[in-house]
Amino acid sequence: DGDRIILKEDGSWSAAGNAPLTSKQQVRTTELDVKLQKVIVESYKKKSQKNTKIKTQTVFYVQLDYSPQSDKNLIINDSDITLIEVKDNNGKDYRVLSLNPAQAQIKPEEKITLVIRADKSPLLWDRVKSMTITFKVGIIGLKSPISLSQKTGDFDEENVSGFK
């Protein structure tokens, strides 16, 4: 499952943290496993006279799995929203609207799913192939940025009755 162990001279072993891993949808450091679970494009259609106005938001579900070998808690604050960036492969920025939970303390050996909501979504004629969410240095204790991406063809779509 990605855990590293150390074999001691007496034949016993102890856990040594996660084995580092980097892919488009998952980054694992020795203390933290960050995985992009899914991306959903939410659409809200509002009719006004003869026209239909469509508003969209792109919602990223990111799972954090904190290693039991860690010796401190991770803190998430609502101000961390400024340390998250969403872009498509054409370089267009999407404003991050919210981070849930906005306040959290993650203890070693805990898993939590972050829900990051960005304004709008790629348009069909923009020819966007993928979107990337980047967590900058400082958020969730990161010492270097982490970027996760997913192809737009793999996004789920959902109609909603409105946005908060």
GROMACS .gro file of C-alpha atoms in nm:
model
  164
    1ASP     CA    1   0.000   0.000   0.000
    2GLY     CA    2   0.302   0.232  -0.030
    3ASP     CA    3   0.426   0.208   0.329
    4ARG     CA    4   0.799   0.172   0.379
    5ILE     CA    5   0.941  -0.041   0.656
    6ILE     CA    6   1.281  -0.077   0.818
    7LEU     CA    7   1.405  -0.425   0.904
    8LYS     CA    8   1.597  -0.420   1.232
    9GLU     CA    9   1.894  -0.644   1.316
   10ASP     CA   10   1.683  -0.848   1.560
   11GLY     CA   11   1.441  -0.940   1.278
   12SER     CA   12   1.162  -0.704   1.384
   13TRP     CA   13   1.054  -0.413   1.168
   14SER     CA   14   0.916  -0.062   1.206
   15ALA     CA   15   0.727   0.170   0.975
   16ALA     CA   16   0.936   0.438   0.801
   17GLY     CA   17   0.669   0.644   0.624
   18ASN     CA   18   0.528   0.643   0.274
   19ALA     CA   19   0.729   0.563  -0.037
   20PRO     CA   20   0.739   0.879  -0.252
   21LEU     CA   21   0.521   0.870  -0.566
   22THR     CA   22   0.423   1.123  -0.830
   23SER     CA   23   0.155   1.081  -1.099
   24LYS     CA   24  -0.099   1.312  -1.261
   25GLN     CA   25  -0.366   1.229  -1.004
   26GLN     CA   26  -0.161   1.142  -0.696
   27VAL     CA   27   0.144   1.273  -0.511
   28ARG     CA   28   0.282   1.091  -0.210
   29THR     CA   29   0.547   1.231   0.020
   30THR     CA   30   0.687   1.050   0.322
   31GLU     CA   31   0.416   1.206   0.542
   32LEU     CA   32   0.122   1.286   0.313
   33ASP     CA   33  -0.064   1.111   0.031
   34VAL     CA   34  -0.261   1.358  -0.186
   35LYS     CA   35  -0.500   1.204  -0.440
   36LEU     CA   36  -0.740   1.366  -0.687
   37GLN     CA   37  -1.048   1.145  -0.648
   38LYS     CA   38  -1.280   1.308  -0.901
   39VAL     CA   39  -1.378   1.630  -1.074
   40ILE     CA   40  -1.741   1.730  -1.125
   41VAL     CA   41  -1.870   2.011  -1.346
   42GLU     CA   42  -2.188   2.144  -1.188
   43SER     CA   43  -2.430   2.329  -1.417
   44TYR     CA   44  -2.713   2.560  -1.319
   45LYS     CA   45  -2.960   2.652  -1.593
   46LYS     CA   46  -3.177   2.959  -1.546
   47LYS     CA   47  -3.444   3.049  -1.799
   48SER     CA   48  -3.527   3.412  -1.861
   49GLN     CA   49  -3.784   3.484  -2.131
   50LYS     CA   50  -3.653   3.318  -2.449
   51ASN     CA   51  -3.295   3.261  -2.332
   52THR     CA   52  -3.136   3.010  -2.101
   53LYS     CA   53  -2.838   3.124  -1.899
   54ILE     CA   54  -2.598   2.854  -1.783
   55LYS     CA   55  -2.358   2.899  -1.492
   56THR     CA   56  -2.100   2.636  -1.410
   57GLN     CA   57  -1.855   2.553  -1.134
   58THR     CA   58  -1.579   2.293  -1.135
   59VAL     CA   59  -1.555   2.090  -0.814
   60PHE     CA   60  -1.238   1.899  -0.722
   61TYR     CA   61  -1.244   1.620  -0.461
   62VAL     CA   62  -0.897   1.570  -0.315
   63GLN     CA   63  -0.823   1.304  -0.053
   64LEU     CA   64  -0.549   1.363   0.203
   65ASP     CA   65  -0.410   1.060   0.384
   66TYR     CA   66  -0.179   1.166   0.665
   67SER     CA   67   0.093   0.921   0.771
   68PRO     CA   68   0.084   0.771   1.122
   69GLN     CA   69   0.460   0.840   1.144
   70SER     CA   70   0.399   1.217   1.147
   71ASP     CA   71   0.452   1.394   1.476
   72LYS     CA   72   0.230   1.701   1.431
   73ASN     CA   73  -0.121   1.789   1.314
   74LEU     CA   74  -0.194   1.952   0.979
   75ILE     CA   75  -0.402   2.268   0.996
   76ILE     CA   76  -0.640   2.387   0.723
   77ASN     CA   77  -0.766   2.747   0.741
   78ASP     CA   78  -1.011   2.931   0.520
   79SER     CA   79  -0.728   3.171   0.426
   80ASP     CA   80  -0.552   2.874   0.258
   81ILE     CA   81  -0.781   2.930  -0.042
   82THR     CA   82  -0.521   3.180  -0.171
   83LEU     CA   83  -0.269   2.894  -0.188
   84ILE     CA   84  -0.478   2.693  -0.436
   85GLU     CA   85  -0.469   2.756  -0.810
   86VAL     CA   86  -0.683   2.603  -1.086
   87LYS     CA   87  -0.586   2.622  -1.455
   88ASP     CA   88  -0.665   2.442  -1.777
   89ASN     CA   89  -0.405   2.314  -2.022
   90ASN     CA   90  -0.445   2.635  -2.229
   91GLY     CA   91  -0.329   2.843  -1.929
   92LYS     CA   92  -0.669   2.993  -1.839
   93ASP     CA   93  -0.712   3.057  -1.464
   94TYR     CA   94  -1.031   2.964  -1.278
   95ARG     CA   95  -1.096   3.155  -0.957
   96VAL     CA   96  -1.114   2.932  -0.649
   97LEU     CA   97  -1.440   3.007  -0.468
   98SER     CA   98  -1.428   2.780  -0.165
   99LEU     CA   99  -1.241   2.515   0.028
  100ASN     CA  100  -1.432   2.266   0.245
  101PRO     CA  101  -1.374   2.202   0.521
  102ALA     CA  102  -1.267   2.565   0.564
  103GLN     CA  103  -1.125   2.487   0.910
  104ALA     CA  104  -0.977   2.150   1.000
  105GLN     CA  105  -0.706   1.984   1.200
  106ILE     CA  106  -0.580   1.657   1.056
  107LYS     CA  107  -0.412   1.421   1.299
  108PRO     CA  108  -0.157   1.158   1.198
  109GLU     CA  109  -0.326   0.847   1.054
  110GLU     CA  110  -0.639   1.041   0.949
  111LYS     CA  111  -0.793   1.072   0.604
  112ILE     CA  112  -0.994   1.372   0.493
  113THR     CA  113  -1.148   1.478   0.162
  114LEU     CA  114  -1.110   1.840   0.059
  115VAL     CA  115  -1.373   1.985  -0.173
  116ILE     CA  116  -1.238   2.275  -0.379
  117ARG     CA  117  -1.486   2.472  -0.585
  118ALA     CA  118  -1.371   2.687  -0.880
  119ASP     CA  119  -1.576   2.939  -1.078
  120LYS     CA  120  -1.680   2.830  -1.427
  121SER     CA  121  -1.563   2.535  -1.632
  122PRO     CA  122  -1.402   2.494  -1.973
  123LEU     CA  123  -1.625   2.561  -2.270
  124LEU     CA  124  -1.661   2.301  -2.542
  125TRP     CA  125  -1.510   2.527  -2.809
  126ASP     CA  126  -1.207   2.613  -2.591
  127ARG     CA  127  -1.063   2.269  -2.676
  128VAL     CA  128  -0.946   2.215  -2.320
  129LYS     CA  129  -0.798   1.869  -2.270
  130SER     CA  130  -0.726   1.879  -1.895
  131MET     CA  131  -0.742   2.088  -1.580
  132THR     CA  132  -0.481   2.115  -1.306
  133ILE     CA  133  -0.522   2.203  -0.941
  134THR     CA  134  -0.205   2.325  -0.768
  135PHE     CA  135  -0.147   2.341  -0.394
  136LYS     CA  136   0.122   2.601  -0.327
  137VAL     CA  137   0.394   2.596  -0.061
  138GLY     CA  138   0.251   2.641   0.290
  139ILE     CA  139  -0.092   2.482   0.250
  140ILE     CA  140  -0.128   2.151   0.439
  141GLY     CA  141   0.236   2.184   0.547
  142LEU     CA  142   0.377   2.154   0.194
  143LYS     CA  143   0.742   2.244   0.142
  144SER     CA  144   0.706   2.231  -0.238
  145PRO     CA  145   0.401   2.276  -0.463
  146ILE     CA  146   0.185   1.979  -0.566
  147SER     CA  147  -0.008   1.972  -0.894
  148LEU     CA  148  -0.279   1.719  -0.979
  149SER     CA  149  -0.456   1.701  -1.314
  150GLN     CA  150  -0.736   1.516  -1.486
  151LYS     CA  151  -0.855   1.496  -1.847
  152THR     CA  152  -1.178   1.684  -1.910
  153GLY     CA  153  -1.324   1.375  -2.077
  154ASP     CA  154  -1.305   1.202  -1.737
  155PHE     CA  155  -1.502   1.475  -1.556
  156ASP     CA  156  -1.846   1.393  -1.419
  157GLU     CA  157  -2.132   1.633  -1.493
  158GLU     CA  158  -2.418   1.724  -1.264
  159ASN     CA  159  -2.715   1.958  -1.297
  160VAL     CA  160  -2.784   2.154  -0.980
  161SER     CA  161  -3.069   2.380  -0.866
  162GLY     CA  162  -2.840   2.671  -0.781
  163PHE     CA  163  -2.510   2.774  -0.625
  164LYS     CA  164  -2.447   2.907  -0.276
   0.00000   0.00000   0.00000
